[in-house]
Coordinates of C-alpha atoms in Angstrom, one line a residue:
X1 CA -23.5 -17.6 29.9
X2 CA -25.3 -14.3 28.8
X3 CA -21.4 -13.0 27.7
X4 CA -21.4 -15.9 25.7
X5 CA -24.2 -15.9 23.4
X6 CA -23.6 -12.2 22.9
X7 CA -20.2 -13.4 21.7
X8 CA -21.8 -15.5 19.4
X9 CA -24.5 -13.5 17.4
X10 CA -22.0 -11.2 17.5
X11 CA -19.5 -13.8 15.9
X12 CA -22.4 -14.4 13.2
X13 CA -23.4 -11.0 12.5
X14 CA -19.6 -10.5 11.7
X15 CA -19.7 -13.8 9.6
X16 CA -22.4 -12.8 7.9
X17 CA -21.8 -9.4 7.5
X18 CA -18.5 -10.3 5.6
X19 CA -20.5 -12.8 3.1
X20 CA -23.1 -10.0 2.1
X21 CA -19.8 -7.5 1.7
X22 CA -18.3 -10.4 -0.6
X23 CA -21.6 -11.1 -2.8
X24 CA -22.0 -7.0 -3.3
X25 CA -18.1 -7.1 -3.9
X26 CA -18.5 -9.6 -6.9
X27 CA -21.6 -8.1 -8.1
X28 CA -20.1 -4.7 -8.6
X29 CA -16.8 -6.7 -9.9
X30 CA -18.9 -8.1 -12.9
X31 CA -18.1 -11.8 -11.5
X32 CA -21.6 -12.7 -12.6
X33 CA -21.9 -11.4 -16.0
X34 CA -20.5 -14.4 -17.6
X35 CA -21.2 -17.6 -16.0
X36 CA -20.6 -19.6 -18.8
X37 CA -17.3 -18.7 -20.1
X38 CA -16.3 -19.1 -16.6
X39 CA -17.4 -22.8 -16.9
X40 CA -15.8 -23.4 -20.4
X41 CA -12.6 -21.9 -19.0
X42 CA -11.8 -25.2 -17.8
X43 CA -11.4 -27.0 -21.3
X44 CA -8.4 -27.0 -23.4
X45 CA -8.8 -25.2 -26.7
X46 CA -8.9 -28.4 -29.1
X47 CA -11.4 -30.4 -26.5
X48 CA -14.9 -30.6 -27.3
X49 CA -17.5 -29.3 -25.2
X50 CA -20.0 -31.7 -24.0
X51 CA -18.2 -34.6 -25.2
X52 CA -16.3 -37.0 -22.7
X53 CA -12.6 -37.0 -23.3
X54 CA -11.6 -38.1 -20.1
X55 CA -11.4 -41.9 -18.6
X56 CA -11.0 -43.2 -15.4
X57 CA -8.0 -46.5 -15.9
X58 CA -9.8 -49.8 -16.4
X59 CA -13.2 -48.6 -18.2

């Protein structure tokens, strides 16, 4: 049982370990300098922003 739960921390420090290398990865990457043209990428050029162009059928 002991082999076990050594398997496991060591299963989260690896998890874990992998998220912080991703998040400094980004960070150094410039993923974070621009949140919001990141969220406006989304639209089409002629579409507003902040005005609702899309419908769901029947409202």
């Amino acid at each position: 049982m002991t082999a076990f739960y050594f398997a496991l921390w060591g299963l989260a420090a690896v998890l874990g370990a992998t998220a912080i290398g991703g998040l400094v990865w980004a960070i150094r990457r410039g993923e974070f300098d621009d949140l919001r043209a990141g969220a406006a990428s989304i639209f089409d050029e002629e579409e507003p922003i902040g005005h609702v162009t899309d419908r769901f059928p029947g409202e």
